[in-house]
mmCIF file of C-alpha atoms and ligand atoms in Angstrom:
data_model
loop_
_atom_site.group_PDB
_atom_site.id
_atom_site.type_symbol
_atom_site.label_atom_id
_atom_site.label_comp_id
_atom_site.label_asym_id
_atom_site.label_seq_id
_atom_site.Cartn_x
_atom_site.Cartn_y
_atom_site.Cartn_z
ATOM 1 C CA UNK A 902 -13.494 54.812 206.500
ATOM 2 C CA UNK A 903 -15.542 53.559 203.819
ATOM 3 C CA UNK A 904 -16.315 50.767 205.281
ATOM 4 C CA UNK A 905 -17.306 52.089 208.569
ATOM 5 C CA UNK A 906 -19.422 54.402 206.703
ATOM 6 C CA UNK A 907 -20.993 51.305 205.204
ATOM 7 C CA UNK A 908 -21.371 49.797 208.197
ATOM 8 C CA UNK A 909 -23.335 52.942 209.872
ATOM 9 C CA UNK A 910 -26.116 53.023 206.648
ATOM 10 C CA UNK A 911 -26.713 49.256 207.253
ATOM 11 C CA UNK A 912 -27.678 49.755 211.037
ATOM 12 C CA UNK A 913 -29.796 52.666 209.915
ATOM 13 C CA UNK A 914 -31.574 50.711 206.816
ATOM 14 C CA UNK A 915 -31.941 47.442 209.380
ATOM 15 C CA UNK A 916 -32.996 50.370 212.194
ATOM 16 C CA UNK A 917 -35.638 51.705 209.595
ATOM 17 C CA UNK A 918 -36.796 48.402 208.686
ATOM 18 C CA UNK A 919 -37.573 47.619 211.856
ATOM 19 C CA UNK A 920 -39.738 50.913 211.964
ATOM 20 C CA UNK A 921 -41.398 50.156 208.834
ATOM 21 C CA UNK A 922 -41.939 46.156 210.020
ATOM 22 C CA UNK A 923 -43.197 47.526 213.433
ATOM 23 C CA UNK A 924 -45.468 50.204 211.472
ATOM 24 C CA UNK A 925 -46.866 47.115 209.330
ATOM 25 C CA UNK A 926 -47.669 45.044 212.100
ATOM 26 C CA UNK A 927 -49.526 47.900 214.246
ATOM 27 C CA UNK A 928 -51.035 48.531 210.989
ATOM 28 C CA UNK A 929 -52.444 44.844 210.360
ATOM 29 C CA UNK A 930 -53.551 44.536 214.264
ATOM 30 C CA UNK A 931 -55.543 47.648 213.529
ATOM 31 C CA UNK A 932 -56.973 46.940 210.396
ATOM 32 C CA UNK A 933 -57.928 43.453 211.580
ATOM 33 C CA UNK A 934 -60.065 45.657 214.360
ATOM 34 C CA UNK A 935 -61.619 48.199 211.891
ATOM 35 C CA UNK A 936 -62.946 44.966 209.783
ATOM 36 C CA UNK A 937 -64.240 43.229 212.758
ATOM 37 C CA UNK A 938 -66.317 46.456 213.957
ATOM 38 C CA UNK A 939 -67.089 47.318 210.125
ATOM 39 C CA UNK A 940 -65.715 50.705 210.593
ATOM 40 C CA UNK A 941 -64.055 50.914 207.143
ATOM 41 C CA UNK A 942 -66.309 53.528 204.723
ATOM 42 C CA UNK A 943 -67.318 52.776 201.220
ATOM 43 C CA UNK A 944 -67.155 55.797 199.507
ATOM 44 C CA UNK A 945 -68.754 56.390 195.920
ATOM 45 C CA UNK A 946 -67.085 57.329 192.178
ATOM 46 C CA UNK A 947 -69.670 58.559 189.772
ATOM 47 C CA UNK A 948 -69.793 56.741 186.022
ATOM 48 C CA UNK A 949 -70.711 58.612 183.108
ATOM 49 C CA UNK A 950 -71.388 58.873 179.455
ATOM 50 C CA UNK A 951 -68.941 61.338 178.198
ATOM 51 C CA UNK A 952 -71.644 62.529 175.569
ATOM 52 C CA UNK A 953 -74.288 63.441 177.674
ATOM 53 C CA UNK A 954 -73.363 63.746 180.948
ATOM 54 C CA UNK A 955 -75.532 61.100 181.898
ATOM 55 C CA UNK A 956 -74.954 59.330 185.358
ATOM 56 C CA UNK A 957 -74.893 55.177 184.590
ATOM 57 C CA UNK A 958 -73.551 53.685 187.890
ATOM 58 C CA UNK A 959 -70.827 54.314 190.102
ATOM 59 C CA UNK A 960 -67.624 52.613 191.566
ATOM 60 C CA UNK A 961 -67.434 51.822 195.409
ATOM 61 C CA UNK A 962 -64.090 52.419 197.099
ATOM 62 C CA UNK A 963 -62.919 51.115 200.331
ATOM 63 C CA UNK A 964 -61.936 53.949 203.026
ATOM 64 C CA UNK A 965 -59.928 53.883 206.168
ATOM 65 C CA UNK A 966 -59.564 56.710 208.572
ATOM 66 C CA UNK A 967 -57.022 55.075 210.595
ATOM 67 C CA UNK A 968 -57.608 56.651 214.749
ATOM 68 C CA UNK A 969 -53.910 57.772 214.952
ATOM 69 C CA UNK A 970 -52.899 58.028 211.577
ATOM 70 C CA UNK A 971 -55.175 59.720 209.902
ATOM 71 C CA UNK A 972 -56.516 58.582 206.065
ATOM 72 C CA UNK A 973 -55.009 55.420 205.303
ATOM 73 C CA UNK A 974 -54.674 55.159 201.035
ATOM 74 C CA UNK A 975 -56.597 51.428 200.022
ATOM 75 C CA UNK A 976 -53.504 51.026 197.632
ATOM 76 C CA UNK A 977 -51.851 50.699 201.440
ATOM 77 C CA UNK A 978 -54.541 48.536 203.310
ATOM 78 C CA UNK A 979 -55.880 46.419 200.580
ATOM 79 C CA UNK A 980 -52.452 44.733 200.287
ATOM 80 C CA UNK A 981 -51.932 44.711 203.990
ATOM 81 C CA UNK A 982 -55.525 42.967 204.234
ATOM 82 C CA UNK A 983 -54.889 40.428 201.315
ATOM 83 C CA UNK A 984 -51.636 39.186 203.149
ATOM 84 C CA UNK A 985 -53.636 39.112 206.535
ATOM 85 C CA UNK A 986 -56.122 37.122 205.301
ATOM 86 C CA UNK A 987 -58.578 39.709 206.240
ATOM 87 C CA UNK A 988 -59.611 40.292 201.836
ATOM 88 C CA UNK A 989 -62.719 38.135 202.467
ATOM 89 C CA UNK A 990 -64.320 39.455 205.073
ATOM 90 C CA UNK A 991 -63.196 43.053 203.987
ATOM 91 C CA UNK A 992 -64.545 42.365 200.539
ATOM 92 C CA UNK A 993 -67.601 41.100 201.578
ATOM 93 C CA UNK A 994 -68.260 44.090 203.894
ATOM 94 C CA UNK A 995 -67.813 46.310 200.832
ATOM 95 C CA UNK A 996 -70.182 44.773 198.789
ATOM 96 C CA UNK A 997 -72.801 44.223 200.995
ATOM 97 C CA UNK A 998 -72.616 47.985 202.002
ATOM 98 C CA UNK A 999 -72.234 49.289 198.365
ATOM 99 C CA UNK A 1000 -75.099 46.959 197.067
ATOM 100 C CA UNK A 1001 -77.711 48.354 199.820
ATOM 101 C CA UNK A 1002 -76.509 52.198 198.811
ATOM 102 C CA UNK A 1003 -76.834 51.355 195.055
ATOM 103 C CA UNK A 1004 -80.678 49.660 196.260
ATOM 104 C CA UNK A 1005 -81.373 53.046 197.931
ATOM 105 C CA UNK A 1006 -80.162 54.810 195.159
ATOM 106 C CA UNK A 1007 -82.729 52.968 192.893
ATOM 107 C CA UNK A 1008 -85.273 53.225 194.882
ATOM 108 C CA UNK A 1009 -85.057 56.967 194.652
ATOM 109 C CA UNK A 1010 -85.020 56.414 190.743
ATOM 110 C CA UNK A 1011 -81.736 56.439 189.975
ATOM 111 C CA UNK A 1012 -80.851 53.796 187.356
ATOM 112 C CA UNK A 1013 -77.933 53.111 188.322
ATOM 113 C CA UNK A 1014 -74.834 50.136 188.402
ATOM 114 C CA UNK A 1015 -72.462 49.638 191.572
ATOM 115 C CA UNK A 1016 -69.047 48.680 190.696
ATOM 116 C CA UNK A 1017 -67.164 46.916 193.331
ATOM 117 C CA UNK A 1018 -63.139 46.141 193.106
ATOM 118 C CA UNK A 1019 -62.295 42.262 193.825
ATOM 119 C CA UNK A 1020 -58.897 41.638 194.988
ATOM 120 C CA UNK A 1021 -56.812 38.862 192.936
ATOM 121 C CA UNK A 1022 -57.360 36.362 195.794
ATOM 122 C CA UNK A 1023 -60.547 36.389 195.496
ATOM 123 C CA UNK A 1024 -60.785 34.952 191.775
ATOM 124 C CA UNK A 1025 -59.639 31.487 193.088
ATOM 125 C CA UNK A 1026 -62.360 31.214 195.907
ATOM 126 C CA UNK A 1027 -64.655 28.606 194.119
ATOM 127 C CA UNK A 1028 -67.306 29.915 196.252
ATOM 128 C CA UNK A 1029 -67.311 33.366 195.346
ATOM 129 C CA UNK A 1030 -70.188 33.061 192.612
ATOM 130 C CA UNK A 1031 -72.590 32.093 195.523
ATOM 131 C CA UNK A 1032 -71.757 34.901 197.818
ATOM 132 C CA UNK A 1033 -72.109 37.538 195.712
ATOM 133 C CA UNK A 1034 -75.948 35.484 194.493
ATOM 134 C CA UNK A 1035 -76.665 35.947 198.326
ATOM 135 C CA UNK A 1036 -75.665 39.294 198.772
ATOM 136 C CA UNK A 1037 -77.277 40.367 195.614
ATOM 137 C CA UNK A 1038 -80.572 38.283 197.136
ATOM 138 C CA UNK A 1039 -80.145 39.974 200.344
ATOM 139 C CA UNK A 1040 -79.820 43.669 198.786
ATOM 140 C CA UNK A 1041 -83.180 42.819 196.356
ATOM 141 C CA UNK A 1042 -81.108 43.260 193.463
ATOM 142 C CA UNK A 1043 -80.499 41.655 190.043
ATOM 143 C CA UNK A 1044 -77.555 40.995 188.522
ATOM 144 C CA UNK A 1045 -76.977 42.774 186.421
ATOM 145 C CA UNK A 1046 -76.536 46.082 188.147
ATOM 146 C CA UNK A 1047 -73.265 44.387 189.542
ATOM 147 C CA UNK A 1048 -69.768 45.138 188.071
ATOM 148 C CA UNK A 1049 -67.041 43.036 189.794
ATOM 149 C CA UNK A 1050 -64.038 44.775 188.581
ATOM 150 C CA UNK A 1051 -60.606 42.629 188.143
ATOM 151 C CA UNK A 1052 -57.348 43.030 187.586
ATOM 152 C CA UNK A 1053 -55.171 40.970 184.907
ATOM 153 C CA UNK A 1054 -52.515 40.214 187.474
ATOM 154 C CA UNK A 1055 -55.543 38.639 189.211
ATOM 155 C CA UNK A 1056 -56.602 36.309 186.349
ATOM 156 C CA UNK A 1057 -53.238 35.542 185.569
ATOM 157 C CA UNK A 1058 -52.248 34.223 188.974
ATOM 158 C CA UNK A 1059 -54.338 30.789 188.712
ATOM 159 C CA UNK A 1060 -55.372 31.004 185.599
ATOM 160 C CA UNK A 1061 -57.714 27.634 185.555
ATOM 161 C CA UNK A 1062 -59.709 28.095 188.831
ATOM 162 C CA UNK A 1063 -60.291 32.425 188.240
ATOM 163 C CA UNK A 1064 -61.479 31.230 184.407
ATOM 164 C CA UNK A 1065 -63.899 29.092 186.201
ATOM 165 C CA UNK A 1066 -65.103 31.405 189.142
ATOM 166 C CA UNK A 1067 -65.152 34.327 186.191
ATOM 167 C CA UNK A 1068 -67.539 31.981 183.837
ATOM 168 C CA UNK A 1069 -69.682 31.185 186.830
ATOM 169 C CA UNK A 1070 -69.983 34.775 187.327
ATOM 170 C CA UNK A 1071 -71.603 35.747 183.463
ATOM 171 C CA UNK A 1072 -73.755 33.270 183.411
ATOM 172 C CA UNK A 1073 -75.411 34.965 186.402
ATOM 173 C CA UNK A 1074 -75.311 38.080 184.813
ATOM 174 C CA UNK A 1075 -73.197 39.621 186.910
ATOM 175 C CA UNK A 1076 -70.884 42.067 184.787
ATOM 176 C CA UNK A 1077 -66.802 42.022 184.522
ATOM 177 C CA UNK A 1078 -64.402 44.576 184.184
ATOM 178 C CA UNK A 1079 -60.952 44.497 182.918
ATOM 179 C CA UNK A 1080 -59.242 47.357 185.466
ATOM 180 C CA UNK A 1081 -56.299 49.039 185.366
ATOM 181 C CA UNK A 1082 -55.955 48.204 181.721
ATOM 182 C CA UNK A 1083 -52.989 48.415 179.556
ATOM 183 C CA UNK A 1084 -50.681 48.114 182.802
ATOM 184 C CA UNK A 1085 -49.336 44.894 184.510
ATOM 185 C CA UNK A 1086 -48.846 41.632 182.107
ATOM 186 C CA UNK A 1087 -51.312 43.070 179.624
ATOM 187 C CA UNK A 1088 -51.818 40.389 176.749
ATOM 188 C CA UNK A 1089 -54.276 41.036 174.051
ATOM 189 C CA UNK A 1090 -55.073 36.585 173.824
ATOM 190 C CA UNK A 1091 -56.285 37.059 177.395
ATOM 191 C CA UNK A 1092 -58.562 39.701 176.021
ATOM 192 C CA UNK A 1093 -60.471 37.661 173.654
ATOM 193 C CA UNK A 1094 -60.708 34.413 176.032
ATOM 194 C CA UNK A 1095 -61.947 36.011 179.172
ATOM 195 C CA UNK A 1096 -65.328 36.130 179.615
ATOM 196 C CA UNK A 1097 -64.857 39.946 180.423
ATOM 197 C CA UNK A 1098 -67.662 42.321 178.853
ATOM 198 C CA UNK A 1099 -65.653 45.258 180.035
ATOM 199 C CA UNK A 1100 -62.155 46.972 179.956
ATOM 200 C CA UNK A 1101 -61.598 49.823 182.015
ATOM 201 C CA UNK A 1102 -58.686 52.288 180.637
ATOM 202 C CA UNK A 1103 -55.330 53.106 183.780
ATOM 203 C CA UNK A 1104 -56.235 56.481 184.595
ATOM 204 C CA UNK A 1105 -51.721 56.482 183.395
ATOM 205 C CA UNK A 1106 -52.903 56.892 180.182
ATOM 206 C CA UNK A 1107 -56.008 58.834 180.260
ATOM 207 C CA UNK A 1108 -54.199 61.415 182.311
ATOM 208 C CA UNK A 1109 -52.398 61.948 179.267
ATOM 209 C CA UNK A 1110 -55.013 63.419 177.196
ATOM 210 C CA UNK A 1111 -55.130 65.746 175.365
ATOM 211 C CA UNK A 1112 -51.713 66.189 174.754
ATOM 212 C CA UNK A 1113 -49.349 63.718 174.883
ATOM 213 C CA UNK A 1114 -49.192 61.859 171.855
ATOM 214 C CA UNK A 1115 -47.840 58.246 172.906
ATOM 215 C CA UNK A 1116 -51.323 58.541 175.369
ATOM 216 C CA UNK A 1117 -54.035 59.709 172.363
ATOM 217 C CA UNK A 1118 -52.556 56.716 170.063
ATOM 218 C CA UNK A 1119 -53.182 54.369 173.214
ATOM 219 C CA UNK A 1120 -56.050 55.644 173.981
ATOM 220 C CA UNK A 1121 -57.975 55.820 170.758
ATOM 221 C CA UNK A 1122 -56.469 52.474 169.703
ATOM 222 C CA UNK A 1123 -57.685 51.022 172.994
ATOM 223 C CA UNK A 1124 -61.580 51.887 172.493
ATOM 224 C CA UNK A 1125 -61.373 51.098 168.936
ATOM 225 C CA UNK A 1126 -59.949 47.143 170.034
ATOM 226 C CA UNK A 1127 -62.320 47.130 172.758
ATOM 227 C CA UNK A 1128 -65.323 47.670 170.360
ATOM 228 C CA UNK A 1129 -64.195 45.764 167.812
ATOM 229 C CA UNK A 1130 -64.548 43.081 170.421
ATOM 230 C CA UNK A 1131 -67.674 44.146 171.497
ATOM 231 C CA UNK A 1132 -66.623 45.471 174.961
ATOM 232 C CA UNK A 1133 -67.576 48.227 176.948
ATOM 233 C CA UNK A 1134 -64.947 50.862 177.064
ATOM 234 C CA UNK A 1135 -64.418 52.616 180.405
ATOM 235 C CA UNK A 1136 -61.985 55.240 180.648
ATOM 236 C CA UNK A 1137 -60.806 56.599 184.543
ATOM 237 C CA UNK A 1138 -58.978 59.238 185.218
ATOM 238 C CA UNK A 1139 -61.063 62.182 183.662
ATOM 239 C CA UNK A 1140 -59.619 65.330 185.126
ATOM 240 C CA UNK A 1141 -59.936 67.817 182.522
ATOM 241 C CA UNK A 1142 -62.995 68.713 179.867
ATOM 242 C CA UNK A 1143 -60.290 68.334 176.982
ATOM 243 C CA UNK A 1144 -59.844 64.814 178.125
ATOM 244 C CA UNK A 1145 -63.562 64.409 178.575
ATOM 245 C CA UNK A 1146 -64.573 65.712 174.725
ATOM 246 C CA UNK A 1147 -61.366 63.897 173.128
ATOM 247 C CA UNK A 1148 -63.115 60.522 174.593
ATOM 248 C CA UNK A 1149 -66.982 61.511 173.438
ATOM 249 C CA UNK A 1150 -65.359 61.893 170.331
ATOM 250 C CA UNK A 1151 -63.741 58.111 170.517
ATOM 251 C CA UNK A 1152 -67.013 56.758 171.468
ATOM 252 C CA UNK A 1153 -65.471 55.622 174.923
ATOM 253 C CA UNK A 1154 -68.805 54.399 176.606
ATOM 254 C CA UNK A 1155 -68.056 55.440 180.159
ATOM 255 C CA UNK A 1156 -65.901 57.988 181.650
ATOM 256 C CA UNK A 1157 -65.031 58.337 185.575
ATOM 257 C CA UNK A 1158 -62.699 60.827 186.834
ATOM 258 C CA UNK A 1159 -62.312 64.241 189.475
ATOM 259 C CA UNK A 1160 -63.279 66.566 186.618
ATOM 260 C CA UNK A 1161 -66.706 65.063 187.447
ATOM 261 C CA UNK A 1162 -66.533 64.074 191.163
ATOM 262 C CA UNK A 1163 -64.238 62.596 193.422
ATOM 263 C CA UNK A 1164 -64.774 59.783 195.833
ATOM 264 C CA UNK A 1165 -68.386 60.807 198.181
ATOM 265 C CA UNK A 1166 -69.150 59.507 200.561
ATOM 266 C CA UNK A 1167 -72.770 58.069 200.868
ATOM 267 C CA UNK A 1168 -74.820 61.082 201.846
ATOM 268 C CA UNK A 1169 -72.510 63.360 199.637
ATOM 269 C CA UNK A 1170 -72.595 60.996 196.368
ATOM 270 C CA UNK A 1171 -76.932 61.477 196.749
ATOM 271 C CA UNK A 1172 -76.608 65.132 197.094
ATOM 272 C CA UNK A 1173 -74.054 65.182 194.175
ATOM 273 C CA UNK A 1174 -76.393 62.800 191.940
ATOM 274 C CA UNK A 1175 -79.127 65.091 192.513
ATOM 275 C CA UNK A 1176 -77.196 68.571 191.784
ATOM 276 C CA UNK A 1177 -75.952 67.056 188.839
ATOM 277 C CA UNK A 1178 -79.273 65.907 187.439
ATOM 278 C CA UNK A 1179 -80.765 69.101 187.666
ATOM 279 C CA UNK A 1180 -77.460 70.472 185.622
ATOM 280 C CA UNK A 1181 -78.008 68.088 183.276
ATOM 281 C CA UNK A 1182 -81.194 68.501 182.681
ATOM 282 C CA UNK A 1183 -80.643 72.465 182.947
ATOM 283 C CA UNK A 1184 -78.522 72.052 179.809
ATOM 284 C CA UNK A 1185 -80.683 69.975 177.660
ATOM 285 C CA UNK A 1186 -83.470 72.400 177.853
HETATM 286 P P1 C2E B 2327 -58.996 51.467 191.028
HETATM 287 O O1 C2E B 2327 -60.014 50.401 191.203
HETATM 288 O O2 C2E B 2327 -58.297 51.545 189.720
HETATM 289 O O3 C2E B 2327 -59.745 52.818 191.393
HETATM 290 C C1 C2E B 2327 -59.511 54.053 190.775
HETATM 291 C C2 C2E B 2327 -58.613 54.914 191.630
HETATM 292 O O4 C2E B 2327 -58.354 56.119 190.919
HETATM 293 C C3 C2E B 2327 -59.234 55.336 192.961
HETATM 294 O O5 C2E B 2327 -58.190 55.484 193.911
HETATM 295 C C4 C2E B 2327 -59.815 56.701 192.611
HETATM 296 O O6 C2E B 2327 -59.998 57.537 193.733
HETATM 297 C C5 C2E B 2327 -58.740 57.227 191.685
HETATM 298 N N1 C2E B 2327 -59.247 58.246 190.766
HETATM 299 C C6 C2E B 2327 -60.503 58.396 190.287
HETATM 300 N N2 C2E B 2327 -60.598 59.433 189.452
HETATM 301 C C7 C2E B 2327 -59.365 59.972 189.363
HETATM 302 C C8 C2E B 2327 -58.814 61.089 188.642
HETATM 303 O O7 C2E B 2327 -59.486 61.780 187.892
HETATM 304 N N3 C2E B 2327 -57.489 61.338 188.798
HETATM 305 C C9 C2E B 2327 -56.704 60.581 189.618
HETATM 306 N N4 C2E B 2327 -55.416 60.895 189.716
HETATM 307 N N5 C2E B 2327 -57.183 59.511 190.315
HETATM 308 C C10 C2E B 2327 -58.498 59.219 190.193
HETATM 309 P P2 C2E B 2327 -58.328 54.902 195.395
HETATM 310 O O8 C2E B 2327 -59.720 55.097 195.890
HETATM 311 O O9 C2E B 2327 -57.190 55.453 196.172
HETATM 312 O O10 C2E B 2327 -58.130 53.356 195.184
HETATM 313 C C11 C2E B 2327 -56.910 52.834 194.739
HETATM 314 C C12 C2E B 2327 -57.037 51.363 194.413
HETATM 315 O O11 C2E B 2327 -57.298 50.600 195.590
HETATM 316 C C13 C2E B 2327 -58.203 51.049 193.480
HETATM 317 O O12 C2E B 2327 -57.843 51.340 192.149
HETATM 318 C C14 C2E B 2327 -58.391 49.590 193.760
HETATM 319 O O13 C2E B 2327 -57.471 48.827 193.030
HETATM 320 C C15 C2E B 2327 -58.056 49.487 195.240
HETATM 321 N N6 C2E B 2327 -59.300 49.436 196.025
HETATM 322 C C16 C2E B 2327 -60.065 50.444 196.512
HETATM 323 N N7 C2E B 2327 -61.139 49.966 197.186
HETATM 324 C C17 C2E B 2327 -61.054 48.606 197.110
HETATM 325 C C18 C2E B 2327 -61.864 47.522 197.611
HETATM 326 O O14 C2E B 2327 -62.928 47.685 198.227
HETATM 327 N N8 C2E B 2327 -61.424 46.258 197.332
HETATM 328 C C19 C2E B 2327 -60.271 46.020 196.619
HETATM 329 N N9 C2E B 2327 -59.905 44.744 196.401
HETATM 330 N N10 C2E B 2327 -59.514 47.008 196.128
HETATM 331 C C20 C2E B 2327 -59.889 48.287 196.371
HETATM 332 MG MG1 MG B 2328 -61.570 49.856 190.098
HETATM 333 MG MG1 MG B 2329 -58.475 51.313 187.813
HETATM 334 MG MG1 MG B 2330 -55.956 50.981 190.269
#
């Protein structure tokens, strides 16, 4: 009997695998489509200083409104698109759209940075430096209202050839960001090599504050490294004014997070940025 019984929950897992495998490839035909026609949305993540309130750039995020399925998460697609070999074009989609909105954005006198997440495959591309000079070129941008941010997983995976691309990319003045940090193979030599000039906190233990105690010792310990190595300190993840005053107190540089906004997209990160200037400015008076 129990073997039989066995035998029943392997044809369902092979039965289910099949419906997740079939899922994956509808999935990967359709994304394939949505890059082609560009209709994947960037949307926008405000970045702030904890202290004042101040607005100093924001983060672009990819979106996908699947037609049948509704909101596909990125944490879904961007995997599905790096084993596709759709991450380039995808990517450079992104950043090209992000880097005009963050050029509109100035224009209307915002002073702002665009953040834009690079997948790990993207760190061994030895051209990568001189697409993101043309795009930059093509947007009327310097560089140094760029973020590329990276994950350590990424650096780690060809260690010799991301070093390189990730040098290339400094000396242009393009700036990097450690994301996601403190999870994944997290080593504190990597830290002090990498030409990073910026770690960004997992929202795991921000989300933490401003109770748990394992996540304030992280935390704190975190911005105090990163300074002492003359980093910028991001922390995402913000949901909650007690996490928000427990950083400004740390001197974390930059906090992102839903107690501020969520995800706009481009029409409703403007309106935002405006409604929260005149707050801001509201309060200082
Ligand atoms: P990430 O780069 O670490 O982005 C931060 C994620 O945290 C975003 O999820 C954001 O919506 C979410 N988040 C922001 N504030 C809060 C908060 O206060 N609480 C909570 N619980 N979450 C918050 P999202 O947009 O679903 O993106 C997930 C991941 O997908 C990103 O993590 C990034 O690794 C990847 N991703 C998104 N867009 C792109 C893209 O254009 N290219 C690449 N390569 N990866 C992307
Ligand atoms: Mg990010
Ligand atoms: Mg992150
Ligand atoms: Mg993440």
């Amino acid at each position: 009997a129990v073997a039989k019984r066995d035998d029943v929950e392997l044809h369902l897992y092979d039965l289910a695998d099949d419906a997740r495998g079939a899922r994956r490839l509808q999935l990967v035909s359709d994304l394939r489509l949505a890059v082609a026609a560009a209709t994947l949305e960037v949307f926008y993540q405000p970045k702030l200083d904890p202290r004042t309130g101040r607005v100093t750039g924001a983060e672009a995020l990819a979106r996908w409104q699947h037609p049948a399925e509704g909101f596909v998460p990125p944490d879904e697609f961007i995997p599905l698109a790096e084993h596709a070999g759709l991450i380039r074009a995808l990517t450079s989609s992104v950043l090209r759209t992000a880097l005009n909105a963050c050029a509109g954005w100035r224009a209307d006198g915002h002073d702002l940075t665009i953040a834009v997440n690079l997948s790990p495959r993207m760190l061994v591309d030895e051209h990568l430096p001189e697409q993101i000079e043309a795009a930059l070129f093509e947007a009327g941008l310097p560089p140094e209202v760029l973020v590329l941010e990276i994950t350590e997983s990424a650096v780690m995976s060809d260690v010799q050839i991301a070093r390189r691309v990730l040098e290339t990319l400094r000396l242009m003045g393009v700036s990097l960001s450690l994301d996601d940090y403190g999870t994944g193979h997290s080593s504190l030599s990597y830290l002090a090599t990498l030409p990073v000039n910026e770690i960004k906190l997992d929202k795991s233990f921000t989300l933490g504050l401003p109770y748990e105690p394992a996540a304030l010792a992280i935390v704190r310990s975190t911005i105090a490294l990163g300074h002492e190595l003359g980093l910028t300190v991001v922390a995402e993840g913000v949901e909650e004014d007690g996490a928000r005053a427990l950083l400004a107190d740390w001197e974390c540089d930059v906090v992102q997070g839903y107690y501020y906004s969520r995800p706009l997209p481009a029409s409703g990160f403007l309106a935002w940025l405006d409604a929260h200037a005149d707050a801001v400015a509201a309060i200082s008076r």
